[in-house]
Amino acid sequence: MKELRAVTWIRSHPWWTLLALLILLVLFWLWASGLLISIETES
Amino acid sequence: MLATLVSALRGVLPLLVVLAAAAPAHAAPPAPAVAAEEETSGLALEYSADGSVTETAWEEEADTATAAEFDYPTRCKRVSVTRTKTNGVWTLWSYYQRQGFCHNGSKVTSLYDYLRRNNGTGPGWDWKGHIGKWSSGGAGKWSYTVGTQGHYAACTVISGCFVHNFPWLQLRVLGNGSWAKSSGTG
């Protein structure tokens, strides 16, 4: 069976894949904690 | 193909476990919506230290005894201010203050039903308590101003608390029934 291009790339670049995942996780965590984007409102 | 993907990501799993441990320390439900700012009736919920909740129905009403002394009838109302911080999707913290007051057109005749509280926190944020309260004026005066300041912190299990917010809220009520709110974050 022919592999998808993305899978082929991941198999040949495991460390770059790891780094990308790490960056995505850090960005998600920063956003979820309100450190990346925060909006304050008064009501 | 799935097996190939799993094989490619196998080395990532231990790191994911470590990152998950560093994620926000806990999750809490979003803060409840706050009632309208100026209300004429409603149901008040008081949260006691022992966890019990007391419900009290209330409504704005005229003070006929005092009204007899003035052409302007004495009226009472409750006003509130809420400051909320979100990440665009869910609430991170919400701080609330309210004050009830009666007025006769020239003076604030009485004050009642003051409350300040944390209205809820989101994942990774902790409520650290009230850190200040101030007031000026009062019953019998033309105006009354009351303010409060709270402390919220973003914390993780690993790093502890690393971001601190100090929101403040202020309400100013006048003898003619008008009022103003203001807030900010220190």
Short mmCIF file of C-alpha atoms in Angstrom, two decimals:
data_model
loop_
_atom_site.label_atom_id
_atom_site.label_comp_id
_atom_site.label_asym_id
_atom_site.label_seq_id
_atom_site.Cartn_x
_atom_site.Cartn_y
_atom_site.Cartn_z
CA MET A 1 0.00 0.00 0.00
CA LYS A 2 1.30 3.43 -0.88
CA GLU A 3 2.00 5.69 2.11
CA LEU A 4 0.69 9.20 2.38
CA ARG A 5 3.28 11.91 1.78
CA ALA A 6 2.86 13.24 5.31
CA VAL A 7 3.55 9.81 6.82
CA THR A 8 6.60 9.41 4.67
CA TRP A 9 7.86 12.80 5.78
CA ILE A 10 7.25 12.00 9.46
CA ARG A 11 9.11 8.70 9.16
CA SER A 12 12.09 10.40 7.60
CA HIS A 13 12.10 13.44 9.94
CA PRO A 14 11.17 12.15 13.42
CA TRP A 15 12.99 14.90 15.32
CA TRP A 16 11.44 17.69 13.30
CA THR A 17 8.06 16.06 13.93
CA LEU A 18 8.81 15.95 17.64
CA LEU A 19 9.83 19.61 17.66
CA ALA A 20 6.68 20.66 15.78
CA LEU A 21 4.47 18.77 18.24
CA LEU A 22 6.30 20.31 21.15
CA ILE A 23 5.81 23.83 19.78
CA LEU A 24 2.11 23.16 19.13
CA LEU A 25 1.63 21.87 22.65
CA VAL A 26 3.36 24.86 24.20
CA LEU A 27 1.30 27.25 22.09
CA PHE A 28 -1.92 25.46 23.08
CA TRP A 29 -0.97 25.56 26.73
CA LEU A 30 -0.13 29.28 26.57
CA TRP A 31 -3.44 30.03 24.88
CA ALA A 32 -5.50 27.85 27.26
CA SER A 33 -3.94 29.61 30.25
CA GLY A 34 -4.71 33.03 28.80
CA LEU A 35 -1.07 33.98 28.42
CA LEU A 36 -1.16 34.20 24.65
CA ILE A 37 -4.55 35.85 24.18
CA SER A 38 -6.69 37.32 26.92
CA ILE A 39 -9.78 39.48 26.80
CA GLU A 40 -11.08 41.36 29.83
CA THR A 41 -14.61 42.70 29.94
CA GLU A 42 -16.69 44.68 32.42
CA SER A 43 -20.37 44.02 32.82
CA MET B 1 -0.69 3.27 7.51
CA LEU B 2 -1.81 3.61 11.14
CA ALA B 3 0.97 1.32 12.24
CA THR B 4 3.44 3.48 10.37
CA LEU B 5 2.19 6.62 12.04
CA VAL B 6 2.32 5.04 15.48
CA SER B 7 5.83 3.85 14.77
CA ALA B 8 6.90 7.33 13.73
CA LEU B 9 5.43 8.93 16.86
CA ARG B 10 6.55 6.26 19.33
CA GLY B 11 9.46 8.35 20.53
CA VAL B 12 7.19 11.27 21.28
CA LEU B 13 5.00 9.56 23.86
CA PRO B 14 7.25 9.97 26.93
CA LEU B 15 7.53 13.66 26.15
CA LEU B 16 3.77 13.98 25.84
CA VAL B 17 3.40 12.50 29.33
CA VAL B 18 5.81 15.09 30.73
CA LEU B 19 3.99 17.92 28.96
CA ALA B 20 0.64 16.71 30.19
CA ALA B 21 1.95 16.93 33.74
CA ALA B 22 2.96 20.53 33.10
CA ALA B 23 -0.44 21.43 31.75
CA PRO B 24 -2.78 23.69 33.77
CA ALA B 25 -3.04 22.38 37.29
CA HIS B 26 -6.74 21.73 37.37
CA ALA B 27 -9.91 22.25 35.44
CA ALA B 28 -12.99 24.01 36.74
CA PRO B 29 -16.32 24.69 35.10
CA PRO B 30 -16.73 28.09 33.47
CA ALA B 31 -17.97 30.87 35.67
CA PRO B 32 -21.74 31.14 35.86
CA ALA B 33 -23.37 33.97 34.05
CA VAL B 34 -24.01 37.00 36.22
CA ALA B 35 -27.45 38.47 36.44
CA ALA B 36 -28.34 41.80 34.88
CA GLU B 37 -26.49 44.76 36.30
CA GLU B 38 -29.51 46.56 37.61
CA GLU B 39 -32.35 44.40 38.83
CA THR B 40 -35.74 45.04 40.28
CA SER B 41 -36.34 41.51 41.53
CA GLY B 42 -34.64 38.17 41.61
CA LEU B 43 -33.40 35.26 43.64
CA ALA B 44 -30.28 35.80 45.77
CA LEU B 45 -27.97 32.86 46.44
CA GLU B 46 -25.70 33.07 49.48
CA TYR B 47 -22.90 30.54 49.75
CA SER B 48 -21.98 29.68 53.32
CA ALA B 49 -18.59 28.45 54.45
CA ASP B 50 -20.04 25.03 55.26
CA GLY B 51 -21.12 24.57 51.62
CA SER B 52 -24.83 25.24 52.12
CA VAL B 53 -26.72 27.61 49.85
CA THR B 54 -29.45 29.97 51.04
CA GLU B 55 -31.98 31.27 48.53
CA THR B 56 -33.68 34.59 49.19
CA ALA B 57 -36.26 36.17 46.92
CA TRP B 58 -36.08 39.94 46.78
CA GLU B 59 -37.57 42.80 44.82
CA GLU B 60 -37.23 46.53 44.60
CA GLU B 61 -39.80 48.31 46.67
CA ALA B 62 -40.73 51.75 47.84
CA ASP B 63 -39.99 52.80 51.41
CA THR B 64 -43.38 54.40 52.12
CA ALA B 65 -42.47 55.57 55.62
CA THR B 66 -39.55 57.64 54.41
CA ALA B 67 -41.38 58.67 51.26
CA ALA B 68 -43.95 60.43 53.41
CA GLU B 69 -41.23 62.83 54.57
CA PHE B 70 -40.15 63.73 51.05
CA ASP B 71 -41.86 64.52 47.79
CA TYR B 72 -39.43 62.17 46.17
CA PRO B 73 -40.28 58.57 47.10
CA THR B 74 -37.49 56.53 48.56
CA ARG B 75 -36.51 53.71 46.28
CA CYS B 76 -34.07 50.88 46.63
CA LYS B 77 -32.08 48.98 44.07
CA ARG B 78 -29.17 46.63 43.82
CA VAL B 79 -26.33 47.31 41.45
CA SER B 80 -23.34 45.20 40.57
CA VAL B 81 -20.17 45.08 38.54
CA THR B 82 -18.32 42.06 37.19
CA ARG B 83 -14.90 41.88 35.59
CA THR B 84 -14.18 38.79 33.53
CA LYS B 85 -11.06 37.54 31.79
CA THR B 86 -11.30 34.98 28.98
CA ASN B 87 -8.96 33.41 26.46
CA GLY B 88 -11.57 34.00 23.76
CA VAL B 89 -13.31 30.68 24.35
CA TRP B 90 -13.75 30.12 28.07
CA THR B 91 -13.59 32.14 31.28
CA LEU B 92 -10.27 32.26 33.14
CA TRP B 93 -11.59 34.23 36.11
CA SER B 94 -14.54 36.38 37.02
CA TYR B 95 -14.73 38.83 39.94
CA TYR B 96 -18.03 40.23 41.21
CA GLN B 97 -19.24 42.94 43.57
CA ARG B 98 -22.74 44.20 44.32
CA GLN B 99 -24.34 46.78 46.57
CA GLY B 100 -27.94 47.51 47.46
CA PHE B 101 -28.91 51.06 48.35
CA CYS B 102 -31.96 53.18 49.04
CA HIS B 103 -32.20 56.83 48.02
CA ASN B 104 -34.65 59.67 48.48
CA GLY B 105 -33.54 62.12 45.83
CA SER B 106 -30.97 63.96 47.88
CA LYS B 107 -29.29 61.31 50.01
CA VAL B 108 -28.38 57.67 50.12
CA THR B 109 -30.66 56.68 52.97
CA SER B 110 -29.44 53.15 53.62
CA LEU B 111 -27.11 50.45 52.35
CA TYR B 112 -27.78 46.75 52.30
CA ASP B 113 -26.88 43.42 50.75
CA TYR B 114 -23.21 44.03 49.99
CA LEU B 115 -21.42 41.10 48.40
CA ARG B 116 -18.06 40.54 46.74
CA ARG B 117 -16.93 37.17 45.50
CA ASN B 118 -14.96 35.12 43.04
CA ASN B 119 -17.47 34.16 40.36
CA GLY B 120 -15.42 31.21 39.12
CA THR B 121 -12.07 30.31 37.60
CA GLY B 122 -11.02 28.37 34.52
CA PRO B 123 -8.37 25.69 34.02
CA GLY B 124 -5.01 26.68 35.43
CA TRP B 125 -6.24 29.71 37.38
CA ASP B 126 -6.59 29.86 41.16
CA TRP B 127 -8.52 32.26 43.34
CA LYS B 128 -6.18 33.64 46.03
CA GLY B 129 -8.67 35.78 47.91
CA HIS B 130 -9.62 39.40 48.45
CA ILE B 131 -6.68 41.70 49.07
CA GLY B 132 -8.38 45.01 49.69
CA LYS B 133 -11.58 46.94 50.26
CA TRP B 134 -12.29 50.65 50.45
CA SER B 135 -15.30 52.92 50.79
CA SER B 136 -16.25 56.54 51.25
CA GLY B 137 -19.48 58.39 51.94
CA GLY B 138 -22.35 56.32 53.23
CA ALA B 139 -25.92 56.34 54.45
CA GLY B 140 -27.06 59.89 55.10
CA LYS B 141 -24.63 61.30 52.55
CA TRP B 142 -25.10 62.31 48.93
CA SER B 143 -22.99 59.45 47.67
CA TYR B 144 -21.40 56.18 48.64
CA THR B 145 -18.44 54.58 46.94
CA VAL B 146 -17.27 51.05 47.63
CA GLY B 147 -14.47 49.10 46.00
CA THR B 148 -12.72 45.80 46.31
CA GLN B 149 -9.66 44.09 44.88
CA GLY B 150 -9.01 40.39 44.39
CA HIS B 151 -6.08 38.16 43.53
CA TYR B 152 -6.02 35.47 40.84
CA ALA B 153 -2.96 33.45 39.80
CA ALA B 154 -2.12 31.13 36.91
CA CYS B 155 -0.52 28.04 38.39
CA THR B 156 0.82 24.65 37.34
CA VAL B 157 1.87 21.65 39.39
CA ILE B 158 5.47 21.99 38.24
CA SER B 159 6.06 25.73 38.08
CA GLY B 160 3.76 26.92 40.84
CA CYS B 161 2.00 30.25 40.28
CA PHE B 162 3.75 32.34 37.66
CA VAL B 163 1.19 34.96 36.55
CA HIS B 164 -0.77 37.12 38.99
CA ASN B 165 -3.79 39.33 38.24
CA PHE B 166 -5.28 41.81 40.71
CA PRO B 167 -8.67 42.92 39.37
CA TRP B 168 -10.45 45.76 41.18
CA LEU B 169 -14.10 46.77 41.12
CA GLN B 170 -15.78 49.96 42.25
CA LEU B 171 -19.40 51.06 42.60
CA ARG B 172 -20.54 54.64 43.24
CA VAL B 173 -24.17 55.24 44.12
CA LEU B 174 -25.84 58.64 44.49
CA GLY B 175 -28.74 60.05 46.42
CA ASN B 176 -30.75 60.60 43.26
CA GLY B 177 -30.60 56.89 42.41
CA SER B 178 -27.99 57.05 39.71
CA TRP B 179 -24.90 54.93 39.95
CA ALA B 180 -21.65 54.18 38.16
CA LYS B 181 -19.34 51.23 37.95
CA SER B 182 -15.67 51.02 37.15
CA SER B 183 -13.08 48.28 37.13
CA GLY B 184 -9.57 47.41 36.09
CA THR B 185 -6.76 44.96 36.60
CA GLY B 186 -3.60 45.75 38.50
#
